XYZ file of C-alpha atoms in Angstrom:
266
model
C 113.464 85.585 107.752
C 109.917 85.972 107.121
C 110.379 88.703 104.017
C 113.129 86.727 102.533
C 110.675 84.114 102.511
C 107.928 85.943 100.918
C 110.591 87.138 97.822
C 111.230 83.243 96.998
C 107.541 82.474 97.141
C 106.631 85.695 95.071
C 109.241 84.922 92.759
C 110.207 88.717 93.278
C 113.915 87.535 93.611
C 115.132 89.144 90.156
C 113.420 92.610 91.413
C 115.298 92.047 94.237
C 117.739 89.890 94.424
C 119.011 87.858 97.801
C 122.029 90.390 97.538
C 119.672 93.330 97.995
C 120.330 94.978 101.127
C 116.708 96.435 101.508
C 114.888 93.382 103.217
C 117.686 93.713 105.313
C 117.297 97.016 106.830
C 113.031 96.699 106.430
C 113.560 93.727 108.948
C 116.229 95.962 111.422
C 114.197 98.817 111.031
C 110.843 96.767 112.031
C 112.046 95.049 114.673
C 113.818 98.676 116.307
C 110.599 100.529 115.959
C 108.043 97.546 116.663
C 106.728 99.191 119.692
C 105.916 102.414 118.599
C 104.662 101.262 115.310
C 102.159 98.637 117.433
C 101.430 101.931 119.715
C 100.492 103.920 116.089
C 98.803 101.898 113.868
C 96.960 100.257 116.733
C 97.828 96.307 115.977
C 99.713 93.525 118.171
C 103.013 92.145 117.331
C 101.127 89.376 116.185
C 100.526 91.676 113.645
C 103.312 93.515 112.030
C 105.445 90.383 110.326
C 102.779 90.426 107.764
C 102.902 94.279 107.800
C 106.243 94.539 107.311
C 106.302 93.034 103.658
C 104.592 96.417 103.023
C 108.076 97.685 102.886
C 109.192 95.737 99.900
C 106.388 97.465 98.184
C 105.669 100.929 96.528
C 101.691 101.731 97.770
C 99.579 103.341 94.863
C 95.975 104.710 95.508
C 94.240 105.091 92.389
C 90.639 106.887 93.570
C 87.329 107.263 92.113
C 86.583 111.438 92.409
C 83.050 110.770 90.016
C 80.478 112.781 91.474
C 78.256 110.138 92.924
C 81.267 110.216 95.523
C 79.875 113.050 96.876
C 76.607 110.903 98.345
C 76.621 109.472 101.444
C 79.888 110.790 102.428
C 81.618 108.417 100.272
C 84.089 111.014 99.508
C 85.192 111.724 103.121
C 85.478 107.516 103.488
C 87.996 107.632 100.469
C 90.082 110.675 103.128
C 90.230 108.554 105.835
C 91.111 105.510 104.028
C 93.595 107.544 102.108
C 94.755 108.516 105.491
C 95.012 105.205 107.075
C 96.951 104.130 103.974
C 99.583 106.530 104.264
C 99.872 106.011 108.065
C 100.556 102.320 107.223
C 102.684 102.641 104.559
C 104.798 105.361 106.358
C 105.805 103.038 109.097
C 107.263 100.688 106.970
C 108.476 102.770 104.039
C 110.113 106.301 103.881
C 109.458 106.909 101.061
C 105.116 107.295 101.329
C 102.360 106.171 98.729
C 101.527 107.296 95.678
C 98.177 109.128 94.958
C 95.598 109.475 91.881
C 92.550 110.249 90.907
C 90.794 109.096 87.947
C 89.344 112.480 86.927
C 91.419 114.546 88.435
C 94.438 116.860 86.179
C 95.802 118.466 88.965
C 97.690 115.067 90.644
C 100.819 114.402 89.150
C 102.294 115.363 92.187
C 100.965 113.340 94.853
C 103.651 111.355 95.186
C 105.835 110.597 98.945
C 102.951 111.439 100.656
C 103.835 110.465 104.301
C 101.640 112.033 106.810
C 97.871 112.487 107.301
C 98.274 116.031 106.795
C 100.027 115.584 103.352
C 96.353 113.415 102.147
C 94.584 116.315 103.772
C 96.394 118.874 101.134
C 95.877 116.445 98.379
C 92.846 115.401 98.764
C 91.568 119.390 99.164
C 92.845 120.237 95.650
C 90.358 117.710 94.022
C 86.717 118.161 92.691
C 84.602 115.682 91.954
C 83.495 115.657 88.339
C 81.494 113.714 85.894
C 82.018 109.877 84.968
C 83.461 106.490 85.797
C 86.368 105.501 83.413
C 88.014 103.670 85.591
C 89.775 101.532 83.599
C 90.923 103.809 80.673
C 92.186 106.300 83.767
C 93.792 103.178 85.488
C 96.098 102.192 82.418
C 96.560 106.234 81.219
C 97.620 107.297 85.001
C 99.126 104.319 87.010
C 99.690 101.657 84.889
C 101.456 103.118 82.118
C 103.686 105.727 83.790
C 104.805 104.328 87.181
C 104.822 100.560 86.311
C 105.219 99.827 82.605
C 106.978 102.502 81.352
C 109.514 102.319 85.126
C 109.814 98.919 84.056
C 110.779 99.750 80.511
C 113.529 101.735 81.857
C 115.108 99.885 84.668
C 113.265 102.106 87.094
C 111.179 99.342 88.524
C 112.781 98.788 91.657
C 110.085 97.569 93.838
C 107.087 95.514 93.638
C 103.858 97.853 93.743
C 100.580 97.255 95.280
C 97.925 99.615 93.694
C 94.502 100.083 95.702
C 91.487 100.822 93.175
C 88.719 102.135 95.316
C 85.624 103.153 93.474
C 81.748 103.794 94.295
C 79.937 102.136 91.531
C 80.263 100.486 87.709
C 82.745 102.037 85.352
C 80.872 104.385 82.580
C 82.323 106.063 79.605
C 84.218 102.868 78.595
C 83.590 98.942 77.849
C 82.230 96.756 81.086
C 85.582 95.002 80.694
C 88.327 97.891 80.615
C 89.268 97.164 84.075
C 89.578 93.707 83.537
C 91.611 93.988 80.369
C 94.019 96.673 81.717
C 95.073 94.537 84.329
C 95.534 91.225 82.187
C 97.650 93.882 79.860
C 100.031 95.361 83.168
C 100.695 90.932 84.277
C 101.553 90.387 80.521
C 103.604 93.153 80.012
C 105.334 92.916 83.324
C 106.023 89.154 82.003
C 107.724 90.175 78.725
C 109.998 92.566 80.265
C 113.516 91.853 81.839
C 114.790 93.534 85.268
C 118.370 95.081 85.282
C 119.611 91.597 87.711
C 118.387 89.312 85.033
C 115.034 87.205 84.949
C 111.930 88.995 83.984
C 109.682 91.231 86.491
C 106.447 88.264 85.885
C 102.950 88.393 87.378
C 103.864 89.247 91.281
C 105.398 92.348 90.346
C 102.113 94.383 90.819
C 99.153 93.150 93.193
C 95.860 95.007 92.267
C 93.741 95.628 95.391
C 89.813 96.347 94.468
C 87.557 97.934 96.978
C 84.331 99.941 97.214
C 82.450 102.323 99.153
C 79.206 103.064 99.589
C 76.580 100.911 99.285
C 75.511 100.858 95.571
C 74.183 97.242 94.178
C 76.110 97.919 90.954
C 79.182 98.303 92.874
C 79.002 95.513 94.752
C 78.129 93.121 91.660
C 80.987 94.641 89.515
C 83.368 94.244 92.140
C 82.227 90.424 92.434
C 82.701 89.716 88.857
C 86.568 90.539 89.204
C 86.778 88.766 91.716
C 84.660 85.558 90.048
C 86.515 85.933 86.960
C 88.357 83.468 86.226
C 90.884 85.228 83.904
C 92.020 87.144 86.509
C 90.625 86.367 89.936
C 94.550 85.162 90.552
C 95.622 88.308 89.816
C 93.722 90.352 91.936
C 92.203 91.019 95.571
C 89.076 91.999 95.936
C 87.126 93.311 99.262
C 84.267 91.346 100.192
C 82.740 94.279 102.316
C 82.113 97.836 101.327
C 85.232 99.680 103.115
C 82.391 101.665 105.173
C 81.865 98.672 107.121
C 85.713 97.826 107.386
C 86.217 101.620 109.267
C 82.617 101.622 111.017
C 82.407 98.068 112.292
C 86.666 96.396 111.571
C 88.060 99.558 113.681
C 91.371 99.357 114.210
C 92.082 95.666 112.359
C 91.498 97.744 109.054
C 95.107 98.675 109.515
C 95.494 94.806 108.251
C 93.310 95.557 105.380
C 96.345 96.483 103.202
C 98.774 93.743 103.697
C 96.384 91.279 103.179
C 96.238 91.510 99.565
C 99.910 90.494 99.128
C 99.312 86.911 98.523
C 101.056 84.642 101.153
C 101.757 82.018 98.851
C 103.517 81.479 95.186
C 101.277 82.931 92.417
């Protein structure tokens, strides 16, 4: 079984172990809605055994809502990826993707957001304000409360894949936040034991980078994450602005997700 197969690899087996009846009903449930999930998200079967490792994962969207979003539509890209997102990650897990906003004080309760509708309510409730700390927001609003501190607790029941998408360089804060707050989330996650023995270790939480837009700022800070060689291991970053994966990628965007849960052992 292809997911059972991607836990031993991972080394996600003491998050959840072989006795875990979740990959179990992920797989059942995949394979009894394959054809309507091809017919919605748009993809070939060829498609969906990658896809369907989604469901071992909890889907966070952590979004840039600085006010150079506002140019170039760059804010109404973030909706529809947003939107694709939670079409994805509805198909293969009931319980929806989590949503915030770096700025934002009004998103503590985007959470099991399922349907496009759902982002569309969201997503209206935010205003774009002033500056770029996307790494002190990162640790204060994701990392912290809905890995780390989950973990701390026993509450860490899934692996999570968080999606950073951003327009331009972090301001406000040191060139390297980012980088460090990620290093921080692998070595914490590495210290820290699950309740079925073993600790939670570096697969535990995939961080997915991506811009839009087309700043040159952008595009060079996104390609020193993924250069570095601290933590180029640790995380995925998007060659291509997201504005070319929905203008010119199309449907095979829908892919876009799943492909930054490694296929191999870290």
């Amino acid at each position: 079984m292809l997911i059972t197969t991607h836990i031993t690899q991972q080394g996600l087996q003491y998050l959840i172990p072989s006795s875990h009846p979740r990959p179990h009903e992920i797989s059942r449930s995949a394979a009894l809605n394959a054809s309507t999930i091809c017919h919605n998200l748009h993809v070939s079967r060829y498609a969906t055994p990658d896809l369907t490792k989604l469901g071992l994962y909890d889907l966070v969207i952590f979004c840039d809502d600085s006010l150079s979003m506002g140019h170039q539509k760059r804010f109404d890209k973030l909706k529809t990826v947003v939107r694709r997102i939670a079409r994805i990650g509805s198909a293969y897990n009931p319980a929806g993707i989590t949503i915030r906003f770096m700025n934002a004080t009004n998103d503590g309760g985007f959470n099991g957001i399922i349907t496009e509708e759902q982002v569309e309510t969201c997503l209206d409730q935010v205003h774009l304000r002033r500056g770029t700390p996307l790494g002190t927001k990162l640790f204060q609003k994701v990392v912290q409360p809905l890995i780390v501190q989950k973990a701390r607790s026993w509450e860490l029941t899934k692996p999570v894949v968080v999606s950073v998408v951003t327009d331009g360089m972090p301001s406000e804060e040191d060139k390297d936040t980012l980088k460090h707050t990620i290093l921080a989330t692998k070595n914490e996650l590495l210290k820290l034991s699950t309740p079925n023995g073993g600790n939670y270790g570096p697969s535990a939480v995939v961080f997915q980078i991506a811009r839009v837009g087309t700043s040159r700022s952008a595009e060079s800070f996104v390609k020193s994450l993924e250069d570095d060689p601290d933590i180029n291991d640790l995380v995925f970053c998007t060659d291509e602005s997201l504005d070319w994966a929905l203008d010119k990628a199309g449907d095979q965007f829908n892919t876009w997700v799943s492909d930054s849960i490694p296929r191999h052992g870290v």
